[in-house]
Amino acid sequence: MPSYTPPTKDMQFILHDVLNVTGSDIPGYDELEADFTSAILEEAGKLTSGVLAPLNVVGDTEGCRLENGVVYTPTGFKEAFEQVKEGGWPGLDMPEEFGGQNMPYVIGTAVGEMFSSANMAFTMYHGLTHGAASAILAHASQELKDIFLPKMVSCEWTGTMNLTEPHCGTDLGLMRTKAAPQDDGSFKISGQKIFISAGEHDMAENIIHLVLAKIEGAPEGIKGVSLFIVPKILVNDDGSLGERNGASVGSIEEKMGIHGNSTCVMNYDDAVGYLVGEEHKGMRAMFTMMNEARVGVGMQGLSQAEVAYQNALIYAKDRLQGRDVTGVKNPDGPADPLIVHPDIRRSLMDQKSFAEGGRAFCLWAATMIDAAHRSDDKDADGLVSLLTPIIKGFLTDQGYDMTIKAQQIYGGHGYIEEWGMSQFTRDARIAMIYEGANGVQALDLVGRKLAQDGGKHVMAFFELVKSFIKENAGQDDAYDAEFLEPLKAASKDLQAAGMYFMQQGMTNPNNALSGSYDFMHMFGHVCIGLMWARMGKAARAALAGGTSDTEFYETKLATGRYYMARQLPATALHLTRIQSGGDTVMALEAANF
C-alpha cells in the first residue's frame, strides 16, 4: 500500500524563509509564528498520514453505493469524517462568528494540500462545503447566513455546487433548471444536474445544495441565471430539521477515479430554494465559489504529484535493477538500486522540482487571497484573479504528468493495482476537467484576464519579476547565472507572447486563441521559475547565516538549479508555437478530420 509523509518542513520553509509571513502587514499574519504554524501543520500531518491516507485505497476499491435513495460511503469514511469535524479542520479559516477559527487562508491552503495528498476523494466532502459556505458568506442575506453557515462551517451539514446539466457544461447559458417564485419569497426549483460531487452521502445530517437555475421570465443566456440554496432537508424556524425537500439522487456515476467521492445525478422536483444575492446575478455569486475551487483544484494536481513522487522515490531506492554505468554502487547485491540511473534521476527531479515549486506558487497565491479579503487589497485581488486559471490549468496538467512519471518508475508494477500507483494518476485526471476544463482556463486567461482593467495586472506581474531580478542581481555570480538569468529569459519569452497576442488578436482572433494553451503553460513555468528564484535566494541566505541544516538548503538549491536549467527553458518552445499562429491549427475543414 502506498504511504504518505506530510511535507511540513518544506511548508515551513516556504511560509517563513520565502514568504516571511510574520513580516507581512496582512491582518492575522503577525500571529503566524513558526512554532504556531508548525503545531498546526504537525497535527494536520498526523491526521492525514495516520487516518486518511490508509483509507485512500479503501475508497478507491470499494467506492460508494446507492441503496434506496441513500449513498453509503466507503468503510471508515464516516468515522474519519467525525475526527475531521472534531478537530475543527473544516472551519480552520472561516469566520469565528459562524464557529470557524478565522485563520488566514494560507494556512488552510497548506493543510488542504496534506488532506488532498492523503485522500483526495475524501477531502472533497468538506472541501466543497468550504466553497459553498464561502459563496453564502459573500452573497447571501444575513438571515440565510445565520441559518446555514454555523452547521456548514462545522460540517454537521455539507455543501455542494450544482452547475452542469446533461446538455450544458461550460455554456451555462443553455441551462434548463427552472425557479418558480412563491408567495413566501422562496422558489420552487425543478430540473436535473449532473456530476455533482458529494451530492448525496451518509456522513452529514443535511446537505446544502447551491443550485443555478433560471427564474421564469429571466433574460436569455447567462444573464438570466440565479443562485439558490436548496437544502436536502428543510430547516424549521427553530433551526431543527424538518421535512425532506424535493431533492433526490437519481444515480451515482461510475468514474475513472475519485471513487470514494459520490458523484451524483441530482433531481429537483419542486424543491424549495432560497435566492442567494440578486435575481439574475447567480454567476457572480457562484464564481466566488468557483474561483476558490479553482485554486483548490490546482492544489489537488500538486497534491497527487507530491504523494506519487514520495512513493516513486521509495521504490527507486529499494528496487534493484542493473548496474551504475560509472561503477558498482551496491557490491553486496545482485544489482544497484534504480535511483543510480540518470534517466530515473531525471524523472525524479522533474517531479521533485515541480512539487516544491508548485507548493510555493499555491502558498504565494494564498497570501494574495488573504491580502484581498483581509486588507481589501485591490491589486492583490487583480493579480490572483489573473493567476487563477494558471494555477488551475498548469498545476493540474503538470500534476497529472508527474503522477505518470512516478508510475513509470515502477515499470510493470506501476500498472498493477496492487502497488496503488494508478490511483494517483486516475484521481489526478479529473482535476484537469472539473471546475472549468483546462482549455477553458487557457481561453479565460488570454481572452479575458490579460486585458482585465486595461492590462494592469499582467503588467504588474511583469514588473514584479523585473523588480525582483533587478533588486537581487550582481550580488552573487552563481545565483545570477543559475537563477536570475533563466528567469529573465523566460519572462522575456512571456512578454513576447503577450505582445504577439496584442498585435494579432484583433485582426485574427484564431492566432491568439490557438496559442492560449501554450501561453498558460508558459506563464505557469515563469511563475514557478519566480518561486524557485525566491527559494534559491532564501536558501542561500540561510546557508550564509550559518544554519545547522545545511543539507536541506543545499538540496533546495540543487533542486532549484534543475528546474531553472531543465524545465524553465520550455518557454522558448511555447513561444515558437504561439508565434506560428493559427493557420495550421485551423487548416482542415471539420469534414476532413
XYZ file of C-alpha atoms in Angstrom, residues 17 23 26 60 63 72 114 127 133 150 190 203 205 269 273 287 362 432 464 481 488 515 542 570:
24
model
C 12.016 31.702 4.811
C 6.672 40.246 8.358
C -1.938 41.387 6.354
C -10.706 3.507 -4.441
C -16.332 3.169 -3.999
C -23.184 4.922 1.516
C -1.940 17.454 3.021
C -13.601 20.960 0.647
C -20.022 28.323 2.636
C -22.793 27.525 11.529
C -37.178 21.919 -10.898
C -21.703 11.475 6.667
C -27.261 15.324 8.807
C -38.786 18.296 -8.251
C -34.978 27.025 -2.715
C -17.840 32.497 -9.136
C 0.000 27.903 -4.312
C -7.820 18.793 -15.447
C 7.172 42.189 -10.127
C 23.703 32.670 -13.722
C 14.842 36.884 -17.162
C -1.747 29.819 -28.708
C 20.153 30.514 5.334
C 10.223 25.211 -22.141
